[in-house]
Coordinates of C-alpha atoms (C1' of nucleotides) in Angstrom, one line a residue:
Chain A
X1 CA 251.1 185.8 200.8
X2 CA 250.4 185.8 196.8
X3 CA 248.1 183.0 196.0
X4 CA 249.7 180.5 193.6
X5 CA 248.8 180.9 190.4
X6 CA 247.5 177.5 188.6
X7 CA 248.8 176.7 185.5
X8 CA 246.5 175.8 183.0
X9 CA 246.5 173.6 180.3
X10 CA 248.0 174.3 177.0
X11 CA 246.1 175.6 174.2
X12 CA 245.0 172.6 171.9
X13 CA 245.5 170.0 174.6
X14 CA 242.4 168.0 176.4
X15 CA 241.8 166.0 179.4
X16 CA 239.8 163.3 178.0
X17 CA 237.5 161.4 180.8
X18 CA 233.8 159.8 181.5
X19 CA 231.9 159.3 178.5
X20 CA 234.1 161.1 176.0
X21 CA 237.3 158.7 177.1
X22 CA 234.4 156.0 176.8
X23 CA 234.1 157.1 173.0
X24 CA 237.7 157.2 172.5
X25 CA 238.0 154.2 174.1
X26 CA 235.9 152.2 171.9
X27 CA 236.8 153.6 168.6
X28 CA 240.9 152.3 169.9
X29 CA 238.8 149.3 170.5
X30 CA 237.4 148.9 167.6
X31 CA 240.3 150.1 165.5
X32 CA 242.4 147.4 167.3
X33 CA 240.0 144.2 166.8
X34 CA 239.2 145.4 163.0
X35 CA 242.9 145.8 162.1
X36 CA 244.2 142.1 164.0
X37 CA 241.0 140.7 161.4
X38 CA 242.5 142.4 158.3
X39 CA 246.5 140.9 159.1
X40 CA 247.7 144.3 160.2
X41 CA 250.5 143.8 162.9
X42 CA 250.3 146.5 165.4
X43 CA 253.4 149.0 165.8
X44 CA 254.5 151.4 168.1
X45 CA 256.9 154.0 166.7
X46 CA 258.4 157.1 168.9
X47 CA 256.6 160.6 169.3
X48 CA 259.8 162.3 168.4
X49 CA 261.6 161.4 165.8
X50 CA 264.5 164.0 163.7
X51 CA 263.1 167.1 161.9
X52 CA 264.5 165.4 159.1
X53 CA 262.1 162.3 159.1
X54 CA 259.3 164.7 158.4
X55 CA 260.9 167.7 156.9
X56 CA 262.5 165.3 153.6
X57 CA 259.3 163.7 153.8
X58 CA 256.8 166.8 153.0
X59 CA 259.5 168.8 151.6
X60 CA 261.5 171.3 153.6
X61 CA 259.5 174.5 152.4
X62 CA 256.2 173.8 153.0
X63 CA 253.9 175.1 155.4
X64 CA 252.8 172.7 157.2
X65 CA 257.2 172.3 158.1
X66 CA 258.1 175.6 158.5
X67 CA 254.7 176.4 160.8
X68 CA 253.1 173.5 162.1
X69 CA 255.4 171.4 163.3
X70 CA 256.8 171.0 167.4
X71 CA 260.7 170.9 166.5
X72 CA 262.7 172.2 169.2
X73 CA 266.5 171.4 169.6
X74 CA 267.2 169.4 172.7
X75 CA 270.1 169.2 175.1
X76 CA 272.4 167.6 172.4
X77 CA 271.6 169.8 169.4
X78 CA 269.6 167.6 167.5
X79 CA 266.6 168.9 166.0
X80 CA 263.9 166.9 167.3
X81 CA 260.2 166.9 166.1
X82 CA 256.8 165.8 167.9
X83 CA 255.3 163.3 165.2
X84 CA 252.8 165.4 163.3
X85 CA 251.2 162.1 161.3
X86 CA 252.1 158.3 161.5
X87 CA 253.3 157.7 157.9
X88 CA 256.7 159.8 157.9
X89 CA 258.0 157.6 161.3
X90 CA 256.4 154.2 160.3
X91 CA 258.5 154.6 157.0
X92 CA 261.4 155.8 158.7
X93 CA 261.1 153.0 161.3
X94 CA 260.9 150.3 157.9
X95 CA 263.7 151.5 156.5
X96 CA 265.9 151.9 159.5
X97 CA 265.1 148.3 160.4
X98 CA 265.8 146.5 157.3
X99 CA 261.6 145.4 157.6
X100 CA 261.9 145.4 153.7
X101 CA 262.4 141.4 154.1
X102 CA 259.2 141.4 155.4
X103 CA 257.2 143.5 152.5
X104 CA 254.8 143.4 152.1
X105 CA 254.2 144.8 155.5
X106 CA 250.6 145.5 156.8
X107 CA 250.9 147.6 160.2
X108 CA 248.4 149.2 162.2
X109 CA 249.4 152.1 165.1
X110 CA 247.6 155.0 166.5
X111 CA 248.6 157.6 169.5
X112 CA 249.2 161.0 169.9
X113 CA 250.7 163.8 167.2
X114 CA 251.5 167.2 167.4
X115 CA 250.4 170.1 165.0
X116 CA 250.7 174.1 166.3
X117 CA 247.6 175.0 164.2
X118 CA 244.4 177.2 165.5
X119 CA 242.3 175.2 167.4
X120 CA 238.5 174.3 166.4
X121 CA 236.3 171.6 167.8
X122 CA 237.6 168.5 167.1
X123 CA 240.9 169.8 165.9
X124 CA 243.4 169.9 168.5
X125 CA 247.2 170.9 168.6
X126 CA 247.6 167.3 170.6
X127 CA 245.4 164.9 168.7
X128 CA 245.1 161.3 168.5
X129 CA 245.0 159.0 165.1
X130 CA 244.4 155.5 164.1
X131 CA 246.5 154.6 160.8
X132 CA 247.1 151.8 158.9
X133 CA 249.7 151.1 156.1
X134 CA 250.5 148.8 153.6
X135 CA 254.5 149.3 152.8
X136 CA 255.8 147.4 150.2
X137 CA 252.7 146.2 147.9
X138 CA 252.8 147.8 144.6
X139 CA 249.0 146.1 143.8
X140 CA 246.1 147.5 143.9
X141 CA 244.6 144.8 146.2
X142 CA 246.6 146.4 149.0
X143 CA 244.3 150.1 148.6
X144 CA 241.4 147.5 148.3
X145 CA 241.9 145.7 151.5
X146 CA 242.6 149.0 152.9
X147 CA 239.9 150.3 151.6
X148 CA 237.6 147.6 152.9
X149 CA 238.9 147.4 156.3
X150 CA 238.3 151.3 156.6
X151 CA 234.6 150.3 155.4
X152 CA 234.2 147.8 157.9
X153 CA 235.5 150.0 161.0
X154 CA 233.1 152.8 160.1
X155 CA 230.4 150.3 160.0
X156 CA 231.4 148.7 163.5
X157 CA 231.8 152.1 164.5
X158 CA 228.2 152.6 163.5
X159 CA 229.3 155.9 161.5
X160 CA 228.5 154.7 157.9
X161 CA 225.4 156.7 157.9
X162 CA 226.1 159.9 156.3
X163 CA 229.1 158.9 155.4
X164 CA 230.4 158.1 151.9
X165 CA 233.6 157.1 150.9
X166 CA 235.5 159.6 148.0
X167 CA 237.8 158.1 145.9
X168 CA 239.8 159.8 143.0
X169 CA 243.0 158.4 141.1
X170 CA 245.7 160.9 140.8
X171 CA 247.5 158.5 138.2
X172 CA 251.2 157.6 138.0
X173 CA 254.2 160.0 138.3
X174 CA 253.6 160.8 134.3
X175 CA 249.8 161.1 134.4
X176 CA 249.9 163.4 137.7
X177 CA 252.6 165.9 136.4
X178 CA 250.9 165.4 132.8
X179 CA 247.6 166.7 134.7
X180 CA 249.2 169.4 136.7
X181 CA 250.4 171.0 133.7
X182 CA 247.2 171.4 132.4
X183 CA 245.9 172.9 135.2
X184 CA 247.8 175.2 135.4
X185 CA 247.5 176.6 131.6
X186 CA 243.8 176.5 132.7
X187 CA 243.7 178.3 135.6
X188 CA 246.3 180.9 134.0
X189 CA 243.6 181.3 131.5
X190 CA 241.1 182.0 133.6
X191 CA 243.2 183.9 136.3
X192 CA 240.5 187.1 136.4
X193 CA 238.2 184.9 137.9
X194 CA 240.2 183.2 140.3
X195 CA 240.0 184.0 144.0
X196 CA 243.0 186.0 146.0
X197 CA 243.5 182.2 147.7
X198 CA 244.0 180.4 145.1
X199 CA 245.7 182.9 142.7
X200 CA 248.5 182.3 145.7
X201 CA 248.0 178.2 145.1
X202 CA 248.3 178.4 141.3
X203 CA 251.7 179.2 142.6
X204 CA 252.0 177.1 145.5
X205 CA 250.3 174.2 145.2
X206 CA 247.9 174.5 142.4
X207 CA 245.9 171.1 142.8
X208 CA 244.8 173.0 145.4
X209 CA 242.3 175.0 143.8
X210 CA 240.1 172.1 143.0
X211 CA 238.8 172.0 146.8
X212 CA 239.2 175.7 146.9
X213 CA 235.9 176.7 149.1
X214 CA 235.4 179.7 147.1
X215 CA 231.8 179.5 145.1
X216 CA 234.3 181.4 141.7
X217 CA 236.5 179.0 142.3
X218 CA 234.2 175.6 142.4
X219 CA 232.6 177.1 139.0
X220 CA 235.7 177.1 137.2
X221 CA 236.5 173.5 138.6
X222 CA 233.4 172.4 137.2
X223 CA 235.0 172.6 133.7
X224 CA 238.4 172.2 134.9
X225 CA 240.7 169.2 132.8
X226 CA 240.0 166.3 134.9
X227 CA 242.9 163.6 135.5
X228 CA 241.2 161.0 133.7
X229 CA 242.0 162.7 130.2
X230 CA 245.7 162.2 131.2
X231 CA 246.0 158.7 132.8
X232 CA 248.4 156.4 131.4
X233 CA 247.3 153.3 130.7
X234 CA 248.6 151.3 133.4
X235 CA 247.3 154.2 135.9
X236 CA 243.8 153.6 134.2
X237 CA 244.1 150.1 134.7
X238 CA 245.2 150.5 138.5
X239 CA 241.9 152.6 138.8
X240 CA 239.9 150.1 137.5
X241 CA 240.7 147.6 139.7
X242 CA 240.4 149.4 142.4
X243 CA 236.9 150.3 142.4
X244 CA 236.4 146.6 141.0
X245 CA 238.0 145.4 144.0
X246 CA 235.4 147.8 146.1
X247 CA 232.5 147.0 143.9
X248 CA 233.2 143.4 144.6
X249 CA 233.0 143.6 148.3
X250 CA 230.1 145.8 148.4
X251 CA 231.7 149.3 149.5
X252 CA 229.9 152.0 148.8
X253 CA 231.9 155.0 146.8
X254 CA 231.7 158.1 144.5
X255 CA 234.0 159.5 142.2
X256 CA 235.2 162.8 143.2
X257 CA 237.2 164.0 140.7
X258 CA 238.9 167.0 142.6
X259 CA 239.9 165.2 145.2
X260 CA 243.4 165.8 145.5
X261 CA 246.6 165.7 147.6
X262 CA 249.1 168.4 148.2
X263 CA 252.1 166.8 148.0
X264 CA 253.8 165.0 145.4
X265 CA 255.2 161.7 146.9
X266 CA 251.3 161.1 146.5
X267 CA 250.5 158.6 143.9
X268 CA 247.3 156.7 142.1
X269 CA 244.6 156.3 145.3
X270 CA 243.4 159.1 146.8
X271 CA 240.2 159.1 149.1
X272 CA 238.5 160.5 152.0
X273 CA 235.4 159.0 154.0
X274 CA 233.4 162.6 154.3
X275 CA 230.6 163.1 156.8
X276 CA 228.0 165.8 156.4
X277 CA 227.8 165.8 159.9
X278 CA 230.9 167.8 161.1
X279 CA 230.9 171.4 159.5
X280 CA 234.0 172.0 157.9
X281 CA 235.8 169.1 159.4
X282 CA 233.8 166.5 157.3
X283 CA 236.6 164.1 156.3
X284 CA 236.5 161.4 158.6
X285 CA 238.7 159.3 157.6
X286 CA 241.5 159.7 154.7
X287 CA 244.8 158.5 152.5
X288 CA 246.0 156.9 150.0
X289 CA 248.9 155.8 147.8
X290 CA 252.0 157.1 148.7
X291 CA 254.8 155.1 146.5
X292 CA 257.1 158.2 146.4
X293 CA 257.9 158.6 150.1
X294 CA 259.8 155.8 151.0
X295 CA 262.3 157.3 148.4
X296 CA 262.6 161.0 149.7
X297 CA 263.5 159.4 153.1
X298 CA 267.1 157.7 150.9
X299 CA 265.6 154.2 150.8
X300 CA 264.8 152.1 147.5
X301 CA 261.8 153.2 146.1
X302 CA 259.1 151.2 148.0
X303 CA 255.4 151.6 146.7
X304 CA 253.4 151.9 149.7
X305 CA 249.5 153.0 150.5
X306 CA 248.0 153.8 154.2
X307 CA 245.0 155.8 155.7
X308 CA 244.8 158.0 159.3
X309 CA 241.6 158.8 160.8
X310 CA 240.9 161.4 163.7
X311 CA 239.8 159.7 167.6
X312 CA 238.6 162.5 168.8
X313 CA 236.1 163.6 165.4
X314 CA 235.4 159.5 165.5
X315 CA 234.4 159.8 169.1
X316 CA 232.1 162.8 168.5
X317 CA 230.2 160.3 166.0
X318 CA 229.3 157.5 167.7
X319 CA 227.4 156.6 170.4
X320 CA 229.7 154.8 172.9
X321 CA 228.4 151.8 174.9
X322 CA 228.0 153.0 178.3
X323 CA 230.3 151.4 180.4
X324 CA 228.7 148.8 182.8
X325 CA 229.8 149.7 186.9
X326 CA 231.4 147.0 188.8
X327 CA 230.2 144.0 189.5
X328 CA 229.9 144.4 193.9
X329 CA 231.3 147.2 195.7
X330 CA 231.5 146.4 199.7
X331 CA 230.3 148.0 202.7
X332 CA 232.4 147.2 205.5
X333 CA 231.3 148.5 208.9
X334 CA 233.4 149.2 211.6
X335 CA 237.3 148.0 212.2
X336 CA 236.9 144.7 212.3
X337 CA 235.0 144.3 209.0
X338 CA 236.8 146.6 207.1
X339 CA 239.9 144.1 207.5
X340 CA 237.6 141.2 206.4
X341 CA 236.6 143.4 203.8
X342 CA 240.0 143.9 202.3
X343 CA 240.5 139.9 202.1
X344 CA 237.6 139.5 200.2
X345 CA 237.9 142.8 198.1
X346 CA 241.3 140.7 196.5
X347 CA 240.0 137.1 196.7
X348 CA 237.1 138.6 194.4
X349 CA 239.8 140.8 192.2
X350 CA 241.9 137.7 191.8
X351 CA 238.7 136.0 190.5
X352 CA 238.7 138.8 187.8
X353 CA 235.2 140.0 189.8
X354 CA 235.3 144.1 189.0
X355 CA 234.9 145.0 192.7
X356 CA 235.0 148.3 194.7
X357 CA 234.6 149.4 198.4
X358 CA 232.7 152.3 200.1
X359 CA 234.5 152.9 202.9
X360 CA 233.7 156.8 203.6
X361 CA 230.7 158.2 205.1
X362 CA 227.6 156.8 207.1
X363 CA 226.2 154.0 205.5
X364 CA 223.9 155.7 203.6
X365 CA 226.8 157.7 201.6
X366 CA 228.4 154.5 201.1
X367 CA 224.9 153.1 199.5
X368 CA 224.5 156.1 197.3
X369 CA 228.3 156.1 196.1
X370 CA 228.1 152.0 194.9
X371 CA 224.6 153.3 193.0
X372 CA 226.5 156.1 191.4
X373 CA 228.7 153.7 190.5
X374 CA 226.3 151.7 189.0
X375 CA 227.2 148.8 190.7
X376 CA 225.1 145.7 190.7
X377 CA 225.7 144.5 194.1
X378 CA 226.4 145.4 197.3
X379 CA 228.0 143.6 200.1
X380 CA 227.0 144.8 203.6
X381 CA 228.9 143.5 206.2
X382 CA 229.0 144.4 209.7
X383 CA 229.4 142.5 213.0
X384 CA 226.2 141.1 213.4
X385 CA 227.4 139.4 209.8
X386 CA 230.3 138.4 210.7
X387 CA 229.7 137.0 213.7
X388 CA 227.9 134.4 211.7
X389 CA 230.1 133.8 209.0
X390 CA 227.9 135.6 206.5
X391 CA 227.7 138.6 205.0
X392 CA 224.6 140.3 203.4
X393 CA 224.6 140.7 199.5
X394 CA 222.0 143.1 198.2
X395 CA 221.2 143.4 194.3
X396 CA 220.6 147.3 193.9
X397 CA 218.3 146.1 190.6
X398 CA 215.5 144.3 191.9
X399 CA 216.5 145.6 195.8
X400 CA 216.7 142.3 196.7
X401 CA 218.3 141.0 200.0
X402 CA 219.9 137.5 201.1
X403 CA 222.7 137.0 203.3
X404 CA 225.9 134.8 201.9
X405 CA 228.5 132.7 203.7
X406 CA 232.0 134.2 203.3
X407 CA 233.9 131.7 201.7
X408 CA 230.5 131.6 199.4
X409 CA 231.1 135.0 198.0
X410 CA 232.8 134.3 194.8
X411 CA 230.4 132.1 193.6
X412 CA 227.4 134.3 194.5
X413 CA 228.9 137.2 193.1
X414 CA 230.2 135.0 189.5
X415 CA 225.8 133.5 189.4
X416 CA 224.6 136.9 190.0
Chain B
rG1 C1' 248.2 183.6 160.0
rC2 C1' 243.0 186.2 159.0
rG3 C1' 237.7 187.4 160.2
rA4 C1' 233.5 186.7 163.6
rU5 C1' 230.8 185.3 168.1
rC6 C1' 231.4 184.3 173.1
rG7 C1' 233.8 183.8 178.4
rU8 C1' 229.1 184.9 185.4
rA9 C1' 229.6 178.8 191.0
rG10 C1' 232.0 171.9 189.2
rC11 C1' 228.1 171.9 184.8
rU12 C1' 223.9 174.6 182.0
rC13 C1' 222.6 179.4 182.3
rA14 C1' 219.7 184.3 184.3
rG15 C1' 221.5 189.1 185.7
rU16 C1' 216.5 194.6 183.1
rU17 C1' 218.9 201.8 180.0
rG18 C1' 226.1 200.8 184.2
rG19 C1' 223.4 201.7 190.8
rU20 C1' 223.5 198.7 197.6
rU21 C1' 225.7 192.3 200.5
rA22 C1' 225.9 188.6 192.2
rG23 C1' 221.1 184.5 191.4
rA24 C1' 218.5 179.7 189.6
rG25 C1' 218.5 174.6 188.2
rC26 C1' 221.6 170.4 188.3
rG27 C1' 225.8 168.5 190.9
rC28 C1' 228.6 168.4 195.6
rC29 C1' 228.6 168.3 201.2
rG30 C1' 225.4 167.7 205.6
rG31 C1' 220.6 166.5 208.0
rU32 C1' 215.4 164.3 208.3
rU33 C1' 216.8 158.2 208.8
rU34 C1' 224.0 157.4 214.2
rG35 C1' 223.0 149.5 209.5
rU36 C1' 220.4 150.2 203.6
rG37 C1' 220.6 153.3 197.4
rG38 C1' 217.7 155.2 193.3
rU39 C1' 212.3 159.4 195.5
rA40 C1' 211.0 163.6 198.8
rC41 C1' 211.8 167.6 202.2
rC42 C1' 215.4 170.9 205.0
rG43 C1' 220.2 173.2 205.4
rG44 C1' 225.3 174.3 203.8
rA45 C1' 229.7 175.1 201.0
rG46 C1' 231.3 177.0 196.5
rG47 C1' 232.2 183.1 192.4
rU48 C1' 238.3 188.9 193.3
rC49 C1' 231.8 187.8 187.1
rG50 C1' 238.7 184.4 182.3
rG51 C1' 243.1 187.9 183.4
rG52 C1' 245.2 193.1 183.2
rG53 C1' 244.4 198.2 182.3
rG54 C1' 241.0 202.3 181.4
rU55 C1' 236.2 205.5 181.5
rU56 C1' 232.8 206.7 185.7
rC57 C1' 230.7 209.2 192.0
rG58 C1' 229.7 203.9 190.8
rA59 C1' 231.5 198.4 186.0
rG60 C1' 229.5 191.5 185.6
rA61 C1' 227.5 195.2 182.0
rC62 C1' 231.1 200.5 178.4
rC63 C1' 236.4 201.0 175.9
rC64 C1' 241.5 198.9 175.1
rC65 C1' 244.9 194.9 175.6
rU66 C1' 245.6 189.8 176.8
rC67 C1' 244.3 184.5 177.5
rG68 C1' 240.9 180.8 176.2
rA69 C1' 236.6 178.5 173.7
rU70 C1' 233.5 178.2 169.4
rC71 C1' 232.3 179.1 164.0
rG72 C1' 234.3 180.2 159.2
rC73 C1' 238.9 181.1 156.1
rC74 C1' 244.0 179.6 155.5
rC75 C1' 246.5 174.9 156.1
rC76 C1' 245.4 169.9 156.0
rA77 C1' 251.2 165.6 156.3

RNA sequence: GCGAUCGUAGCUCAGUUGGUUAGAGCGCCGGUUUGUGGUACCGGAGGUCGGGGGUUCGAGACCCCUCGAUCGCCCCA
C-alpha cells in the first residue's frame, strides 16, 4: 500500500508558535493598548473583498494588480480578492457604510493579507499587519497624532533604537505632478547614466528612481530637483506643521527627501520608520497621506492619512516577555483522586487560577512535565491525602512542601 | 519575474578524493528511584540523506529537473 503523501504547507505561509507567537502576540498587544490610548476605534473588515476594491484603488495596470494579488473567481462569478493591505477595504467599508457622519474617523485593525510575491525572511505571501487610519481629517494634526502614536508603539515595543523615523512631503496634487515633471526632464537628461531598472521606471513610475538601489542611480539623485522647489504654499505650510507638531512632542525625525510613493492617490505625508537592523527589509513601519483614494473608489473626495506595519518583521525585533507557566498544575494519583482532581482543576479555573494537570506517566513524568511547564506549584494528591482532607502543595521554586486542606486550595494557590 | 547560496533524525550540525549496516549534541521515550521536578548515569525510538531522473560496479557526496528555505535584485498597496 502507497504511503500517503503529506501535504505540506504552502509557500509563504507559517505556523507561528512558542516564543515567536509570544512575539507576535505582544506586538498585537501592544498595538491594541497604544491605539485604544490614541482614540482609535478598532475595526474588523473582511479578508476578501471585490477585485475591484483594490484594483480602482492602485490602478488596474499596475504590478502589484495584475501579479501580486490572490483574485480568483468563486462559485458565483465574482471576482474576489484576498486583502493585500488594510487601507483599500477600511475605505471601502467607510464609504459603503455611510461612516462619513462620523469623520473624522480614527480606526485601528490588523490581521492577515495576501501578496503572491517571492518569499524572503520576514516577507511572507500570508503576512500579518497592524494599521491605523485617520479618514476624514484634512489637518495636519491627524499625520501628527499618527505620527506620535507610531512613535510611542515603537518605544513600548522597545524597537526605537536603530530606528529613525523618515519623513518627506510629497506636496499637494499641483506641487507632486509640478515635481514629477521635473523629474522626468532630469532623468531624460541624464538617461546615459541611468541604470536598465530605472530607465524602465522613467517610464513606469519614475519617482521610483529616487530609491533606486543602484550606486549610478543614488549619484544622480544626489542632484536630482527636490520637491521642496515645487511646493505650493499651502503644501509648504502643511509640511511645516507637521514636523512642528513632531518637534513639539519630542519625535525624533530626518528629512529624507527621496522618500517617495508609487502611486498617485498619495498626497503631502510620506514616511517610513527604517531600521538598520533588517537587511533589505529596513522599513519597519510606513504611510502616509492618502487624500486621493477615497475618490478612485466613487465616493466624495475624503482626505484621509494611515500607516501599516509588519508583525512578523516587529516580532523579529523585540524581545518578547517570556510567558510565565501556570500558576499549579495537579498530580492526581490513582482513580479516585483523579476525580477529586477534576473538581478542583475547575473550582481553581473559575477562580481565574491558570491551572493544569499531569495526568500521564509515573509520577516522576508528571513532576518533570508541570517544571517544563514552568509551573509554580504543584498539587500532589493521592490517597493518603485525601483520606485526610488535604492535599500536598509543593512550590517547585524554593522546593518547598506543606500539605493544604481541600476546600483551602483556592486561597493557598491566590497567597502563593 | 531575475541572480546566488543552501536542503542529512523533532532542532543545531558532522559525514574525509564517490566505497560495506549514515553519526554527534540537544530534545523525545524508558530505566536507575513502581509517591516527588530542575542534576547525574544507563538504555531506546526516530533518517527511502527535500522529491524525481541520470552518470557509475557503487551516489548523502557528481550532473539535470523539481520543491522549499535563505540572501540580493525587481516590486513594495
Amino acid at each position: 500500500m502507497a504511503k500517503i503523501q503529506t501535504p505540506h504547507a504552502v509557500r509563504g505561509t507559517q505556523d507561528i508558535v512558542d516564543e515567536a507567537q509570544n512575539s507576535f502576540a505582544h506586538v498585537v498587544e501592544t498595538f491594541e493598548r497604544v491605539s485604544k490610548v490614541y482614540g482609535f476605534a478598532p475595526v474588523q473588515v473582511p479578508i476578501i473583498e471585490q477585485t475591484s476594491v483594490f484594483a480602482r484603488s492602485l490602478g488596474e495596470s499596475t504590478d502589484v494588480v495584475s501579479k501580486e494579488m490572490y483574485t480568483f473567481e468563486d462559485r458565483g462569478g465574482d471576482s474576489i480578492t484576498l486583502r493585500p493591505e488594510f487601507t483599500a477595504g477600511i475605505s471601502r467599508a467607510f464609504l459603503t457604510n455611510g461612516w462619513q457622519q462620523y469623520a473624522p474617523m480614527k480606526l485601528s485593525a490588523h490581521g492577515p493579507l495576501f501578496r503572491y510575491e517571492r518569499p524572503q525572511k520576514g516577507r511572507y505571501r500570508q503576512f500579518h499587519q497592524i494599521d491605523a487610519e485617520i479618514i476624514g481629517a484634512a489637518e495636519p494634526l491627524a499625520d501628527i497624532e499618527l505620527l506620535i502614536m507610531a512613535d510611542q508603539l515603537l518605544k513600548e515595543l522597545g524597537i526605537d533604537d536603530g530606528v529613525i523615523l523618515n519623513l518627506n512631503t510629497l506636496g499637494d496634487a499641483d506641487s507632486r505632478d509640478a515635481w514629477r515633471e521635473a523629474l522626468i526632464t532630469y532623468f531624460q537628461d541624464h538617461k546615459d547614466h541611468l541604470s536598465k531598472d530605472s530607465l524602465d521606471r522613467l517610464e513606469r513610475n519614475p519617482l521610483r528612481i529616487l530609491d533606486s538601489k543602484d550606486e549610478g542611480d543614488k549619484k544622480l539623485c544626489q542632484s536630482a530637483p527636490i520637491i521642496d522647489d515645487y511646493l505650493t504654499n499651502e503644501a509648504q505650510e502643511f509640511f511645516g506643521q507637521v514636523t512642528q507638531g513632531l518637534d513639539a512632542a519630542h519625535v525624533r525625525w530626518t528629512r529624507n527627501t527621496r522618500l517617495v510613493r508609487g502611486l498617485d492617490y498619495y498626497r503631502h505625508t510620506a514616511f517610513e520608520f527604517i531600521t538598520d537592523r533588517l537587511g533589505a527589509q529596513g522599513t519597519v513601519l510606513g504611510g502616509g497621506r492618502y487624500d486621493g483614494l477615497i475618490e478612485n473608489l466613487g465616493g466624495n473626495p475624503t482626505p484621509a492619512v494611515g500607516w501599516a506595519a509588519g508583525i512578523e518583521r516587529l516580532a523579529m525585533l523585540i524581545d518578547a516577555p517570556e510567558n510565565s507557566g501556570p500558576d499549579a498544575v495537579l498530580i492526581p494519583l490513582g482513580d479516585r483522586a483523579t476525580e477529586t482532581a477534576i473538581a478542583i482543576l475547575s473550582d481553581l479555573r473559575r477562580h481565574n487560577i491558570v491551572t493544569d494537570m499531569a495526568y500521564k506517566g509515573n509520577m516522576k513524568k508528571r513532576m518533570q512535565k508541570a517544571n517544563a511547564k514552568n509551573a509554580k506549584l504543584v498539587i500532589i494528591m493521592g490517597d493518603d491525602e485525601l483520606d485526610r482532607g488535604e492535599v500536598a502543595i509543593k512550590n517547585l521554586i524554593s522546593g518547598e512542601q506543606q500539605s493544604c486542606k481541600i476546600d483551602a486550595i483556592v486561597d493557598f494557590v491566590k497567597k502563593s
